[in-house]
């Protein structure tokens, strides 16, 4: 129902968005060269007080999706007291790895430099994502080549929903996206973990049939071996789409995803 390819499900999930008590700044260009844009969700109470910022990368198998489809994520987290940024990024077949990760890096850098103009706290950023979006965000966290050091130091945590952090491509198009095989280690977050990363929250539905659980388990184990900070939460009776759907009014009852994310962001904020 909520699949990126099911327009009816997206429409239903986003039905409450027009009633959001805040401001949505849409289609802000963060990369003039590629013309990629982002949306910013600002709750009404972000007036004199600056708020922590969550940058959310949506999923779509590196091939589809757009930021407007996930407005329900923006409004949901904004209502919990965060400035939320949802960027677009280029996709296959227009580009291959690592172009979409580089787009993500450009978005994060733009946010760090400019979010103060939108009542956000540039020194308190969080990265989050679902599925392939979690994969993109995880690489920005662990591979220091993507972000400048001052931007990297502003990131206080990462929350990943059902991310493929340590897989080897099997589908032919995914092999093309990430190939040649000699490059595969460069697209696996587990390659780069050294324990110095900010805290991570890894969420997974036990009924997920698209992303295997070893992705979370390998990343969690690597972080623990390196002395880093990580929490892993498994939800029963939900799958790959339902875990992001639990951030909408449709499936919120299925798992406490909103509560777990909110608690993680608050516990790791500077305040």
Short mmCIF file of C-alpha atoms in Angstrom, two decimals:
data_model
loop_
_atom_site.label_atom_id
_atom_site.label_comp_id
_atom_site.label_asym_id
_atom_site.label_seq_id
_atom_site.Cartn_x
_atom_site.Cartn_y
_atom_site.Cartn_z
CA UNK A 1 0.00 0.00 0.00
CA UNK A 2 2.80 2.41 0.85
CA UNK A 3 5.28 1.16 -1.74
CA UNK A 4 7.15 3.85 -3.66
CA UNK A 5 5.54 2.45 -6.79
CA UNK A 6 1.97 2.62 -5.36
CA UNK A 7 0.69 6.12 -5.87
CA UNK A 8 -2.59 5.42 -4.08
CA UNK A 9 -0.77 4.35 -0.92
CA UNK A 10 1.45 7.45 -0.99
CA UNK A 11 -1.59 9.67 -1.47
CA UNK A 12 -3.31 8.14 1.56
CA UNK A 13 -0.18 8.36 3.74
CA UNK A 14 0.23 12.02 2.83
CA UNK A 15 -3.43 12.93 3.34
CA UNK A 16 -2.76 14.78 6.65
CA UNK A 17 0.15 16.83 5.21
CA UNK A 18 -2.01 19.85 4.22
CA UNK A 19 -3.03 20.15 7.89
CA UNK A 20 0.57 20.31 9.14
CA UNK A 21 0.94 23.09 11.70
CA UNK A 22 4.12 24.54 10.35
CA UNK A 23 5.86 25.69 7.20
CA UNK A 24 7.10 23.60 4.28
CA UNK A 25 9.81 25.21 2.17
CA UNK A 26 9.80 23.27 -1.09
CA UNK A 27 12.20 22.76 -3.98
CA UNK A 28 15.24 24.55 -2.59
CA UNK A 29 18.22 23.96 -4.87
CA UNK A 30 21.18 22.55 -2.97
CA UNK A 31 23.33 21.68 -5.98
CA UNK A 32 23.36 24.09 -8.89
CA UNK A 33 25.28 21.71 -11.15
CA UNK A 34 22.89 18.76 -10.87
CA UNK A 35 19.82 20.92 -10.07
CA UNK A 36 18.89 18.67 -7.15
CA UNK A 37 16.47 20.12 -4.61
CA UNK A 38 15.28 19.53 -1.06
CA UNK A 39 12.22 20.28 1.09
CA UNK A 40 12.37 21.64 4.64
CA UNK A 41 9.66 21.03 7.27
CA UNK A 42 9.56 23.65 10.04
CA UNK A 43 7.17 23.32 13.00
CA UNK A 44 5.34 26.46 14.12
CA UNK A 45 7.06 26.54 17.50
CA UNK A 46 10.47 26.95 15.83
CA UNK A 47 10.43 30.71 16.32
CA UNK A 48 13.06 32.04 18.67
CA UNK A 49 14.29 28.57 19.58
CA UNK A 50 16.51 26.76 17.10
CA UNK A 51 15.77 23.06 16.72
CA UNK A 52 17.83 19.93 15.96
CA UNK A 53 17.78 18.90 12.31
CA UNK A 54 16.95 15.49 10.81
CA UNK A 55 18.03 14.90 7.20
CA UNK A 56 16.01 11.98 5.82
CA UNK A 57 16.93 9.99 2.70
CA UNK A 58 14.05 8.03 1.20
CA UNK A 59 14.35 4.58 -0.35
CA UNK A 60 13.55 3.35 -3.82
CA UNK A 61 16.24 0.85 -4.81
CA UNK A 62 18.51 3.67 -6.10
CA UNK A 63 16.19 3.82 -9.11
CA UNK A 64 12.97 5.61 -8.12
CA UNK A 65 11.17 7.77 -5.58
CA UNK A 66 11.00 11.48 -4.94
CA UNK A 67 11.02 13.68 -1.86
CA UNK A 68 7.36 14.67 -2.09
CA UNK A 69 6.30 11.06 -1.67
CA UNK A 70 7.68 11.15 1.86
CA UNK A 71 6.15 14.38 3.09
CA UNK A 72 4.46 12.31 5.81
CA UNK A 73 7.92 11.58 7.26
CA UNK A 74 8.76 15.28 7.24
CA UNK A 75 5.59 16.38 8.97
CA UNK A 76 5.62 13.52 11.47
CA UNK A 77 9.13 14.27 12.72
CA UNK A 78 8.60 18.04 12.58
CA UNK A 79 5.59 17.62 14.85
CA UNK A 80 7.94 15.89 17.31
CA UNK A 81 10.11 19.01 17.49
CA UNK A 82 12.69 18.76 14.71
CA UNK A 83 13.51 20.65 11.56
CA UNK A 84 13.29 17.98 8.85
CA UNK A 85 15.04 18.07 5.50
CA UNK A 86 14.23 15.61 2.71
CA UNK A 87 16.55 15.85 -0.32
CA UNK A 88 16.18 14.35 -3.74
CA UNK A 89 19.16 12.66 -5.40
CA UNK A 90 20.02 11.33 -8.84
CA UNK A 91 19.21 7.72 -9.65
CA UNK A 92 20.05 4.90 -12.01
CA UNK A 93 20.00 4.76 -15.04
CA UNK A 94 20.95 8.45 -15.11
CA UNK A 95 23.86 7.84 -12.74
CA UNK A 96 25.66 5.00 -11.00
CA UNK A 97 27.39 4.66 -7.64
CA UNK A 98 28.74 6.80 -6.04
CA UNK A 99 26.88 9.71 -7.69
CA UNK A 100 23.77 9.41 -5.49
CA UNK A 101 25.93 9.27 -2.35
CA UNK A 102 27.76 12.37 -3.56
CA UNK A 103 24.37 14.07 -4.01
CA UNK A 104 23.57 13.12 -0.44
CA UNK A 105 26.86 14.62 0.72
CA UNK A 106 26.09 17.86 -1.14
CA UNK A 107 22.69 18.00 0.54
CA UNK A 108 24.17 17.51 4.01
CA UNK A 109 26.83 20.15 3.36
CA UNK A 110 24.18 22.61 2.18
CA UNK A 111 22.11 21.97 5.30
CA UNK A 112 25.11 22.50 7.56
CA UNK A 113 25.84 25.85 5.94
CA UNK A 114 22.28 27.13 5.51
CA UNK A 115 19.84 25.53 7.94
CA UNK A 116 20.35 28.35 10.43
CA UNK A 117 18.30 30.51 8.05
CA UNK A 118 15.41 28.08 8.58
CA UNK A 119 15.54 28.00 12.41
CA UNK A 120 17.62 24.84 12.56
CA UNK A 121 20.72 24.17 14.64
CA UNK A 122 23.59 23.59 12.20
CA UNK A 123 25.70 22.06 14.97
CA UNK A 124 23.06 19.38 15.71
CA UNK A 125 22.36 17.30 12.64
CA UNK A 126 21.04 13.75 12.37
CA UNK A 127 21.02 11.55 9.28
CA UNK A 128 18.25 9.03 8.75
CA UNK A 129 16.94 6.91 5.92
CA UNK A 130 14.90 3.96 4.80
CA UNK A 131 16.15 1.10 2.60
CA UNK A 132 18.46 2.45 -0.12
CA UNK A 133 18.18 5.84 1.56
CA UNK A 134 19.54 4.30 4.76
CA UNK A 135 22.37 2.86 2.67
CA UNK A 136 23.23 6.32 1.33
CA UNK A 137 23.09 7.93 4.77
CA UNK A 138 25.19 5.16 6.34
CA UNK A 139 27.99 5.71 3.84
CA UNK A 140 27.96 9.43 4.61
CA UNK A 141 28.40 8.53 8.28
CA UNK A 142 31.18 5.95 7.97
CA UNK A 143 33.19 6.96 4.88
CA UNK A 144 35.01 10.19 5.71
CA UNK A 145 35.71 10.93 2.06
CA UNK A 146 32.21 12.28 1.46
CA UNK A 147 31.89 15.10 4.01
CA UNK A 148 34.20 17.86 5.18
CA UNK A 149 35.37 17.46 8.77
CA UNK A 150 33.39 20.40 10.16
CA UNK A 151 30.17 19.05 8.61
CA UNK A 152 30.94 15.55 9.81
CA UNK A 153 31.48 16.79 13.36
CA UNK A 154 28.02 18.38 13.36
CA UNK A 155 26.34 14.98 12.82
CA UNK A 156 25.21 13.64 16.18
CA UNK A 157 23.70 10.34 15.09
CA UNK A 158 22.35 8.08 12.37
CA UNK A 159 19.05 6.19 12.30
CA UNK A 160 18.59 3.53 9.63
CA UNK A 161 15.37 1.73 8.77
CA UNK A 162 15.91 -1.58 6.94
CA UNK A 163 19.14 -0.50 5.29
CA UNK A 164 21.23 -2.78 3.02
CA UNK A 165 24.54 -1.95 4.69
CA UNK A 166 26.63 -4.97 3.78
CA UNK A 167 25.18 -6.74 0.76
CA UNK A 168 26.69 -8.00 -2.49
CA UNK A 169 24.62 -7.16 -5.59
CA UNK A 170 22.74 -10.09 -7.11
CA UNK A 171 20.20 -8.48 -9.47
CA UNK A 172 21.67 -7.57 -12.86
CA UNK A 173 20.72 -3.91 -12.72
CA UNK A 174 22.09 -3.54 -9.19
CA UNK A 175 25.35 -5.12 -10.37
CA UNK A 176 25.51 -2.38 -12.98
CA UNK A 177 24.68 0.33 -10.45
CA UNK A 178 27.55 -0.66 -8.15
CA UNK A 179 29.95 -2.54 -10.40
CA UNK A 180 32.50 -3.65 -11.26
CA UNK A 181 32.79 -6.25 -8.45
CA UNK A 182 36.15 -4.81 -7.39
CA UNK A 183 34.23 -1.72 -6.30
CA UNK A 184 31.70 -3.55 -4.12
CA UNK A 185 33.61 -3.01 -0.85
CA UNK A 186 33.32 0.74 -1.46
CA UNK A 187 29.52 0.54 -1.29
CA UNK A 188 29.38 -1.53 1.92
CA UNK A 189 29.17 0.52 5.10
CA UNK A 190 30.90 -2.23 7.06
CA UNK A 191 34.09 -1.59 5.09
CA UNK A 192 34.69 1.77 6.75
CA UNK A 193 33.55 1.46 10.39
CA UNK A 194 36.33 2.40 12.80
CA UNK A 195 34.38 3.09 16.00
CA UNK A 196 34.65 6.87 15.82
CA UNK A 197 31.22 7.30 14.23
CA UNK A 198 28.36 9.04 16.07
CA UNK A 199 25.74 6.81 17.74
CA UNK A 200 23.64 4.67 15.44
CA UNK A 201 20.11 3.31 15.74
CA UNK A 202 19.38 0.39 13.41
CA UNK A 203 15.73 -0.62 12.97
CA UNK A 204 14.46 -3.73 11.20
CA UNK A 205 11.18 -5.59 10.67
CA UNK A 206 11.42 -9.34 11.19
CA UNK A 207 9.08 -9.98 8.23
CA UNK A 208 11.31 -8.05 5.80
CA UNK A 209 11.68 -10.12 2.62
CA UNK A 210 13.62 -7.52 0.62
CA UNK A 211 16.61 -6.66 2.82
CA UNK A 212 18.18 -9.59 4.68
CA UNK A 213 18.80 -9.24 8.44
CA UNK A 214 22.53 -9.90 8.05
CA UNK A 215 22.85 -6.30 6.84
CA UNK A 216 21.93 -4.95 10.25
CA UNK A 217 23.72 -7.69 12.13
CA UNK A 218 27.03 -7.26 10.32
CA UNK A 219 26.99 -3.49 10.79
CA UNK A 220 26.04 -3.77 14.45
CA UNK A 221 28.75 -6.36 15.09
CA UNK A 222 31.41 -4.29 13.31
CA UNK A 223 30.51 -1.19 15.32
CA UNK A 224 30.64 -3.12 18.58
CA UNK A 225 33.98 -4.72 17.68
CA UNK A 226 35.42 -1.25 17.03
CA UNK A 227 34.07 0.17 20.28
CA UNK A 228 31.40 2.38 18.70
CA UNK A 229 27.88 3.15 19.88
CA UNK A 230 24.97 1.25 18.34
CA UNK A 231 21.43 0.17 19.22
CA UNK A 232 19.49 -2.42 17.22
CA UNK A 233 15.73 -2.85 17.41
CA UNK A 234 13.70 -5.58 15.74
CA UNK A 235 9.95 -5.28 15.22
CA UNK A 236 7.79 -8.38 14.94
CA UNK A 237 5.16 -8.83 12.25
CA UNK A 238 6.23 -5.96 9.99
CA UNK A 239 8.06 -5.99 6.69
CA UNK A 240 10.16 -3.72 4.52
CA UNK A 241 7.46 -1.24 3.52
CA UNK A 242 5.57 -1.38 6.80
CA UNK A 243 8.56 -0.13 8.80
CA UNK A 244 8.46 3.21 6.97
CA UNK A 245 4.68 3.03 6.82
CA UNK A 246 4.72 3.02 10.63
CA UNK A 247 5.72 6.68 10.38
CA UNK A 248 2.34 7.44 8.81
CA UNK A 249 -1.12 7.48 10.32
CA UNK A 250 -1.98 4.33 8.37
CA UNK A 251 0.38 1.92 10.12
CA UNK A 252 1.60 3.83 13.15
CA UNK A 253 0.02 1.16 15.34
CA UNK A 254 2.23 -1.58 13.88
CA UNK A 255 5.51 -0.55 15.55
CA UNK A 256 6.82 2.30 17.75
CA UNK A 257 9.11 3.62 15.00
CA UNK A 258 8.20 7.26 15.64
CA UNK A 259 8.77 6.94 19.39
CA UNK A 260 12.09 5.13 18.95
CA UNK A 261 13.41 7.68 16.46
CA UNK A 262 12.28 10.63 18.54
CA UNK A 263 13.87 9.27 21.69
CA UNK A 264 17.14 8.58 19.89
CA UNK A 265 17.32 12.06 18.39
CA UNK A 266 16.48 13.74 21.69
CA UNK A 267 18.95 11.71 23.71
CA UNK A 268 21.77 12.60 21.33
CA UNK A 269 20.98 16.28 20.86
CA UNK A 270 23.21 18.90 22.44
CA UNK A 271 20.45 20.16 24.71
#
